[in-house]
Coordinates of C-alpha atoms and ligand atoms in Angstrom, one line a residue:
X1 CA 24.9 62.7 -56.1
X2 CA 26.0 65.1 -53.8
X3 CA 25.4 63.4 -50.5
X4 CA 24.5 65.6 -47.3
X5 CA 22.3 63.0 -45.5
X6 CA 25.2 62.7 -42.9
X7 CA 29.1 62.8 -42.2
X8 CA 29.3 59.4 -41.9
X9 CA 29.3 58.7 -45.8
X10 CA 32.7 59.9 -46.4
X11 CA 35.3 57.3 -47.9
X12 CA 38.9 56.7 -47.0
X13 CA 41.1 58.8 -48.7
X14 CA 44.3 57.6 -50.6
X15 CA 46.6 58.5 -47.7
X16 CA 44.1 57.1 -45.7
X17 CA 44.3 53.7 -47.4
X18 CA 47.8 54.0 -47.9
X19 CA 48.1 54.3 -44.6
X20 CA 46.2 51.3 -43.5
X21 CA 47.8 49.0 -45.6
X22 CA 51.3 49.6 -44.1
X23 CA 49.8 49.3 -40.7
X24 CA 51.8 47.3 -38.2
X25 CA 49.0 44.7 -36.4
X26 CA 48.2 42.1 -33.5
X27 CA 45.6 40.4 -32.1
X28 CA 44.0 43.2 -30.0
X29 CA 42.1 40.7 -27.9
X30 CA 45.5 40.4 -26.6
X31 CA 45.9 43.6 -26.5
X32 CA 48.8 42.6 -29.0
X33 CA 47.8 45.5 -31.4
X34 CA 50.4 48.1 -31.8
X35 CA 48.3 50.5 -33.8
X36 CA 45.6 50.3 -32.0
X37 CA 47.0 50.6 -28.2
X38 CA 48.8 54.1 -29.5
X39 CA 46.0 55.2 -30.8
X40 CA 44.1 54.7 -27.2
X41 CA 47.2 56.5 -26.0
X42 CA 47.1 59.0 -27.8
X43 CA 43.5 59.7 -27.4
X44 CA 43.6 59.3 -23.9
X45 CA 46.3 62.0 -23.9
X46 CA 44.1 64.6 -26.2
X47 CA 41.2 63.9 -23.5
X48 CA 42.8 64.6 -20.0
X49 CA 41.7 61.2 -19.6
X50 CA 44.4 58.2 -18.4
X51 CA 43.3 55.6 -20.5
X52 CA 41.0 54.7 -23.7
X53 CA 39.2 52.1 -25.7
X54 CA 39.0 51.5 -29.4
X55 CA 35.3 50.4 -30.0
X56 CA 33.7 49.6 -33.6
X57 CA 30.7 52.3 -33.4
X58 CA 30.6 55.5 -31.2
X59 CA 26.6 53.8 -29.4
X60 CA 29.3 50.9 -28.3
X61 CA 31.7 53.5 -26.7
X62 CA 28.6 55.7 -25.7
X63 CA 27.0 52.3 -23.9
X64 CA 30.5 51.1 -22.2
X65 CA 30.5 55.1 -20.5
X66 CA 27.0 54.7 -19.0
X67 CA 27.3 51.1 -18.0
X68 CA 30.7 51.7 -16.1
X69 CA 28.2 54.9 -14.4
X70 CA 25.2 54.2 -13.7
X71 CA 24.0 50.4 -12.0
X72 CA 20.6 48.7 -13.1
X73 CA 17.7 50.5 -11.6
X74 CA 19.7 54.1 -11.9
X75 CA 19.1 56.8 -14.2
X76 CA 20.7 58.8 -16.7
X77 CA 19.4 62.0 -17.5
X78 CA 20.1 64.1 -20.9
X79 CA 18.5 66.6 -23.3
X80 CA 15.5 64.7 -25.0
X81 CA 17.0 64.7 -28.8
X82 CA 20.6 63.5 -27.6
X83 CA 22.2 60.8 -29.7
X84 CA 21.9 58.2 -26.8
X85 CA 18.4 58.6 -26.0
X86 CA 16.9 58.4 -29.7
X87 CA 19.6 56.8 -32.1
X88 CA 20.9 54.1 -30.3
X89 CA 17.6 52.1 -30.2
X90 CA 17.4 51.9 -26.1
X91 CA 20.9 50.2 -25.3
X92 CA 21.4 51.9 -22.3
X93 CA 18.0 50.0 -21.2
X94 CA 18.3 46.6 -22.6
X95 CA 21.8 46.0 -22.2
X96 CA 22.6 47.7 -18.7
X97 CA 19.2 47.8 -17.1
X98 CA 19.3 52.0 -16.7
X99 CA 16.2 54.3 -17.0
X100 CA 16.5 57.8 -18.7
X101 CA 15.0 61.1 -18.2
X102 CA 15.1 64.0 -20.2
X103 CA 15.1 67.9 -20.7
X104 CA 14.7 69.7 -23.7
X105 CA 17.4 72.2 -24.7
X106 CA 16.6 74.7 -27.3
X107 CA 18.9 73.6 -30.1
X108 CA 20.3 70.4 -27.7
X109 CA 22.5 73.6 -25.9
X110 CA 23.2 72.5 -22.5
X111 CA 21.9 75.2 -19.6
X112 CA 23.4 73.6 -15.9
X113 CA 20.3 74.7 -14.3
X114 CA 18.2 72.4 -16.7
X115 CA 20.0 69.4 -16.0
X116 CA 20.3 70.0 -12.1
X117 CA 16.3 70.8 -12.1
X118 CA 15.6 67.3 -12.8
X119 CA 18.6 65.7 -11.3
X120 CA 18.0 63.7 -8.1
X121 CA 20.7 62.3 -6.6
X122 CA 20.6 59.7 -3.7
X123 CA 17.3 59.3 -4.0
X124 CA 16.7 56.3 -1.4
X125 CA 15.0 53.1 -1.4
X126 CA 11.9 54.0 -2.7
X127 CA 12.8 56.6 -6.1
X128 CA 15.3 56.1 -9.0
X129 CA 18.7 57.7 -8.4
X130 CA 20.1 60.1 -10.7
X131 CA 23.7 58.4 -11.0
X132 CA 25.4 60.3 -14.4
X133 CA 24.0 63.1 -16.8
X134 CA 25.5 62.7 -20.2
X135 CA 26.4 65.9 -22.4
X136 CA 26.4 65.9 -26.3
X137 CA 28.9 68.0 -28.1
X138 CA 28.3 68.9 -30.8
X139 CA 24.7 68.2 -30.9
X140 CA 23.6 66.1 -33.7
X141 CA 20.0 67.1 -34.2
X142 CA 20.0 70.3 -32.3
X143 CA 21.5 71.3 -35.5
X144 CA 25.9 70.9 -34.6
X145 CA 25.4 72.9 -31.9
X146 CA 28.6 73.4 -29.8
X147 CA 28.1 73.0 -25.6
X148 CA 29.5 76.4 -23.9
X149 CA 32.6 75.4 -21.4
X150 CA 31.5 77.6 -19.3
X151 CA 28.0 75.5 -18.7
X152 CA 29.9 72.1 -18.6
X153 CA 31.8 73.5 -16.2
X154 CA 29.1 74.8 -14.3
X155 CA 27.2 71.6 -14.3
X156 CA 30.3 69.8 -13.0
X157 CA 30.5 71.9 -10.3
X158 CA 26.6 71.6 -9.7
X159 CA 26.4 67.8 -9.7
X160 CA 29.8 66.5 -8.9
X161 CA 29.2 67.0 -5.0
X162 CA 26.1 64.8 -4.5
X163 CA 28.0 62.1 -6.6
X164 CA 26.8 61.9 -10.0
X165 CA 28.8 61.3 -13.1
X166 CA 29.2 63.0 -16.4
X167 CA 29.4 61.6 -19.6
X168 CA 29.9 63.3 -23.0
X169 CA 29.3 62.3 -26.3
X170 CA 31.9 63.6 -28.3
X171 CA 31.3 62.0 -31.5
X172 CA 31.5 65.0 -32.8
X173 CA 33.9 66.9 -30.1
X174 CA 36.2 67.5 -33.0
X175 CA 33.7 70.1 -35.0
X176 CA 33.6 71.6 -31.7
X177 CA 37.0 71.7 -30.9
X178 CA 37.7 73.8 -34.0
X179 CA 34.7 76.3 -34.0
X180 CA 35.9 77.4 -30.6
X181 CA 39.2 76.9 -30.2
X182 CA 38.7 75.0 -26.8
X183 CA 41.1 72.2 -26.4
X184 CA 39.9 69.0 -26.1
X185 CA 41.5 68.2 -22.9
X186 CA 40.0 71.0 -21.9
X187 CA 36.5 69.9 -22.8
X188 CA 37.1 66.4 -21.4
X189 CA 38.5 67.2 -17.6
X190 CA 34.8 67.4 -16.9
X191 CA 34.1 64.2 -17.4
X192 CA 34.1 60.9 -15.8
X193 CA 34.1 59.0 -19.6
X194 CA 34.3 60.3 -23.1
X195 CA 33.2 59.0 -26.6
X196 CA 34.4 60.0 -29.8
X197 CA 34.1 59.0 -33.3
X198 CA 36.3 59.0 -35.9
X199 CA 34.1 57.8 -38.5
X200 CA 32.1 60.8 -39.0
X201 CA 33.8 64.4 -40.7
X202 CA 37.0 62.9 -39.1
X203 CA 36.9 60.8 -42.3
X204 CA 37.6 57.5 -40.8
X205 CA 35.7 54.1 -42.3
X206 CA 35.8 52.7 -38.7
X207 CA 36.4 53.8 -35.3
X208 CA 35.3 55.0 -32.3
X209 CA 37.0 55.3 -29.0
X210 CA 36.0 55.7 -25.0
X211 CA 38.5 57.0 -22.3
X212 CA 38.3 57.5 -18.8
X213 CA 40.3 56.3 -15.9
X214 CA 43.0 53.4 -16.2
X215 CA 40.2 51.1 -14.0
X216 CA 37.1 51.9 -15.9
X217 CA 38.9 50.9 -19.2
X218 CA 40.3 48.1 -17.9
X219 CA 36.3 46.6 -17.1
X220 CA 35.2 48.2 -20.6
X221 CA 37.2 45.8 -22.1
X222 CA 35.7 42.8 -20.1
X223 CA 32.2 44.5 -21.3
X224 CA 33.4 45.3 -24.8
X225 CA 34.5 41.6 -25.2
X226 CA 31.1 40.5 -23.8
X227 CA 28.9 42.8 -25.9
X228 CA 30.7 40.6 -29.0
X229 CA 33.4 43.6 -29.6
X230 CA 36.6 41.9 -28.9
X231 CA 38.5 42.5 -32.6
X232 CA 41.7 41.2 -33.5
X233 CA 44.3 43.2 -36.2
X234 CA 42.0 45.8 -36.0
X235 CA 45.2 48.2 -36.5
X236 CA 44.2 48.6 -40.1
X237 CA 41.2 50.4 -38.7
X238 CA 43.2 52.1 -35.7
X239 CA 45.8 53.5 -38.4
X240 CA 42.9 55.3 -40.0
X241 CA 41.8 57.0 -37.4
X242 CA 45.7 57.7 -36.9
X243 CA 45.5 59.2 -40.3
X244 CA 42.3 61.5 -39.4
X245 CA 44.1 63.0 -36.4
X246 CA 47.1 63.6 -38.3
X247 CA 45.5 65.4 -41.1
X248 CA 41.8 65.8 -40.8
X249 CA 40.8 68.1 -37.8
X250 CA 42.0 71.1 -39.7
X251 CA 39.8 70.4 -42.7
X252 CA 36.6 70.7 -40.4
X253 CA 37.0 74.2 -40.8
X254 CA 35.9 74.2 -44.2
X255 CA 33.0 71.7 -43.8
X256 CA 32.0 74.7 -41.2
X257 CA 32.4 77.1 -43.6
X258 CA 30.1 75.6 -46.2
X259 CA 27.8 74.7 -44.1
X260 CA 27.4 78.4 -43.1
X261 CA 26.9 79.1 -46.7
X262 CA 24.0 76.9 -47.1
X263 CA 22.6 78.2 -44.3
X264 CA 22.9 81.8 -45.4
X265 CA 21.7 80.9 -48.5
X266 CA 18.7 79.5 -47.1
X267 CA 18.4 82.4 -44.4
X268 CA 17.8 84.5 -47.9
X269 CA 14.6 82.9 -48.1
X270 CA 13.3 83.4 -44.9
X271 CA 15.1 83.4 -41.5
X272 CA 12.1 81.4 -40.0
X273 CA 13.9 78.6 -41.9
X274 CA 16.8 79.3 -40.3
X275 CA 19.2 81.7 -38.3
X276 CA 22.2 81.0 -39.9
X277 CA 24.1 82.7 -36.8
X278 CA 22.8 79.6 -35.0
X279 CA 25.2 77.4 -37.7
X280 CA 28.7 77.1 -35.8
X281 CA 30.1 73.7 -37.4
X282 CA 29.0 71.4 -40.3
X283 CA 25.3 71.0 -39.7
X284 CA 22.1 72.8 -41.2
X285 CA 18.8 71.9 -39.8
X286 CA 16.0 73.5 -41.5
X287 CA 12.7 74.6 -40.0
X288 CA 9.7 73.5 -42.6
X289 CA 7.1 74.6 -40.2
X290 CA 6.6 78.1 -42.2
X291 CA 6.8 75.8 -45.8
X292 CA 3.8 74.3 -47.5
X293 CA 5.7 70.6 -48.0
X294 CA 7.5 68.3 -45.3
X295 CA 10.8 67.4 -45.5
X296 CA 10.1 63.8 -46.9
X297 CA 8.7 65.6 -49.9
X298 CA 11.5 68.3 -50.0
X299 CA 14.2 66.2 -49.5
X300 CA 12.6 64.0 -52.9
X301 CA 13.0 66.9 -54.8
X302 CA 16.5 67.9 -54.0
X303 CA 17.5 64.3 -54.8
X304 CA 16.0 65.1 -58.1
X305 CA 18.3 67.6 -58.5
X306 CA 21.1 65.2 -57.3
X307 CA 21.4 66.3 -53.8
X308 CA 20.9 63.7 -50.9
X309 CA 19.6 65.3 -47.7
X310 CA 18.1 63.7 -44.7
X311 CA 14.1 64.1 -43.5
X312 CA 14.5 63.7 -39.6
X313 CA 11.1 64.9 -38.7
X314 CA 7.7 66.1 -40.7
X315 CA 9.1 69.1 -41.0
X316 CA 12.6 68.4 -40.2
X317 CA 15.8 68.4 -42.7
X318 CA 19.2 68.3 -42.3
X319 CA 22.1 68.5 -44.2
X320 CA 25.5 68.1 -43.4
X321 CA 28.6 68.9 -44.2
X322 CA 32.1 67.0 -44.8
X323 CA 35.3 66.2 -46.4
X324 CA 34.0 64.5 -49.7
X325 CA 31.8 67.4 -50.6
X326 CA 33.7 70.6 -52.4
X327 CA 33.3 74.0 -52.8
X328 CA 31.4 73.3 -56.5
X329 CA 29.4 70.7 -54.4
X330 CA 27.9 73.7 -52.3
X331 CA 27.7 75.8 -55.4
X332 CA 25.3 74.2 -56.4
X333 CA 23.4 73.5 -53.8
X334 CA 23.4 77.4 -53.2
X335 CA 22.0 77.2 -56.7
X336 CA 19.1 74.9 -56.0
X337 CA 18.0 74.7 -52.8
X338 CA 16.9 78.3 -52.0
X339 CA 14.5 78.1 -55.3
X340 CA 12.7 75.0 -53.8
X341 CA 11.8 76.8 -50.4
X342 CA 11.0 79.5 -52.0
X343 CA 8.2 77.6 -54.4
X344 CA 6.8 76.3 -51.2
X345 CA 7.0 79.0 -48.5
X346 CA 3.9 80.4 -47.2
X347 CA 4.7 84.1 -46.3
Ligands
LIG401 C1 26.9 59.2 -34.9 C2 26.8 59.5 -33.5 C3 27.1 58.6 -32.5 C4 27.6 57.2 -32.8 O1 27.0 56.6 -33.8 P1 27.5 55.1 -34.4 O2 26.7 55.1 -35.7 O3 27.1 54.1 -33.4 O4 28.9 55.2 -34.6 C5 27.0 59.0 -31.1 N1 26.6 60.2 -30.8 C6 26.3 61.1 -31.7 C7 25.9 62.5 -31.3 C8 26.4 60.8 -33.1 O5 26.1 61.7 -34.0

């Protein structure tokens, strides 16, 4: 099978598991974990940020930020697809007692003036404040989309004097990192807390990690403790993502790359599918709406064909990219996949 639905599938390498057997370890509870508390360096370091926070999932990481921003009875506001809004089950909500509101972003691309038109800030004893707006880059179901610098800056400079936060969601700041050419500290100076995952095209079984100031960190790992995320020689884990920073981010490139030619491929058909100018790192969301079939029923028949895709919406499919799937991989879905739209597309 050649496995699209995510990049989360991927499976330690040999150097990767090589690398995690000769890990040195401690009780990270303890903070005793050698592995682990140079990897929250070192992340720290590539962030701009002073400190950081190995977490098992990117939601934990993504949940810590927003607690540490916003009180009970606040709000966060973010684009209405992001990651922490739909795929993380209402966390902010249950756990830490915030309310959300959204705006929608053609493609989940961030515009300052869309956030700041529903931001309010201070908003006395009587409305909910707007205490942090959280960013997602890349965007996961806008299609990988990758957040201009010049916005986030913009939006930074737009909320940051009535007093509201930013938080990204970087679990996939890496993709972005390498189609622009930003550095990541560069991307992360905006922010008052950053996720990001190494689990994803980073290649990593494991890991996830949250940074921000020395203080914020320090009460993440009172809240990471109480949430049941305390871990103990979790090193083995921390050398992996060791491993991915050492030799993976280059290799994103070429999950970029193949995504592009999926997307071209299925541009051929009709660019109502999709624009495949709009694909900048390792996701392709296709547009059904001009196709006879949903995605449920497409996606059955490229897994016929041995290709495993993911339906996100009636009409809604995305496939993505990563370091398990080669070149012969996208061959054939080149092969394939334009030949099924094309049975199906009303002109
Ligand atoms: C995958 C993902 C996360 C974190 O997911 P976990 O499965 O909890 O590790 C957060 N944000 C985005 C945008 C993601 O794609």
């Amino acid at each position: 099978m050649i496995d699209l639905r995510s990049d989360t599938v991927t499976v330690p390498s040999a150097g990767m598991r090589e690398a995690m057997m000769s890990a040195a370890v401690g009780d990270d509870v303890y903070s005793d974990d050698p592995t682990v508390n140079s990897l929250e360096e070192r992340i720290a370091e590539l962030l701009g940020q002073e400190a950081a926070l190995f977490a098992p999932t990117g939601s934990m990481a993504n949940q810590l930020g927003l607690r540490l921003l916003v009180k009970p009875g606040e709000e966060i506001i973010t684009e209405t697809n992001s990651h922490i809004v739909r795929a993380e089950l209402g966390a902010a909500a249950v756990f830490s007692g915030i309310t959300s509101r959204t705006w929608l972003g053609n493609r989940g691309i961030l515009r300052a003036e869309d956030a700041m038109e529903i931001a309010r800030p201070n908003s006395g004893p009587y409305l909910v404040s707007t205490a942090a707006i959280a960013v997602e880059n890349t965007h996961n179901f806008g299609g990988g989309s990758v957040q201009s610098i010049e916005e986030i800056a913009k939006l930074r400079a737009l909320s940051n004097p009535s007093g509201m936060f930013m938080h990204l969601d970087g679990a996939r700041l890496w993709n972005a990192h390498v189609a622009t050419g930003v550095s990541l500290k560069e991307y992360g100076q905006h922010f008052d807390t950053v996720s990001v995952c190494l689990s994803k095209g980073m290649g990593a079984p494991v890991g996830s990690v949250l940074a921000s100031t020395k203080e914020r960190i320090a009460e993440a790992r009172i809240w990471r403790k109480r949430y049941g995320g305390g871990m103990r020689q979790v090193g083995i884990l921390a050398a992996a993502c060791h491993y991915a920073l050492d030799n993976n981010i280059q290799l994103l490139q070429a999950d970029h790359q193949r995504a592009k030619k999926i997307a071209l491929a299925c541009q051929g058909v009709s660019s109502k599918i999709i624009d495949a100018a709009t694909v900048e790192t390792n996701i392709v969301a296709l547009d059904l709406n001009s196709l006879s079939i949903t995605a449920a029923e497409l996606s059955a028949q490229l897994k016929d064909a041995g290709i495993a895709s993911s339906a996100l919406g009636p009409k809604f499919l995305r496939l993505v990219t990563h370091l398990d799937i080669t070149d012969a991989d996208i061959e054939k879905v080149v092969a394939v996949l334009p030949d099924l739209l094309q049975r199906s597309f009303v002109a």
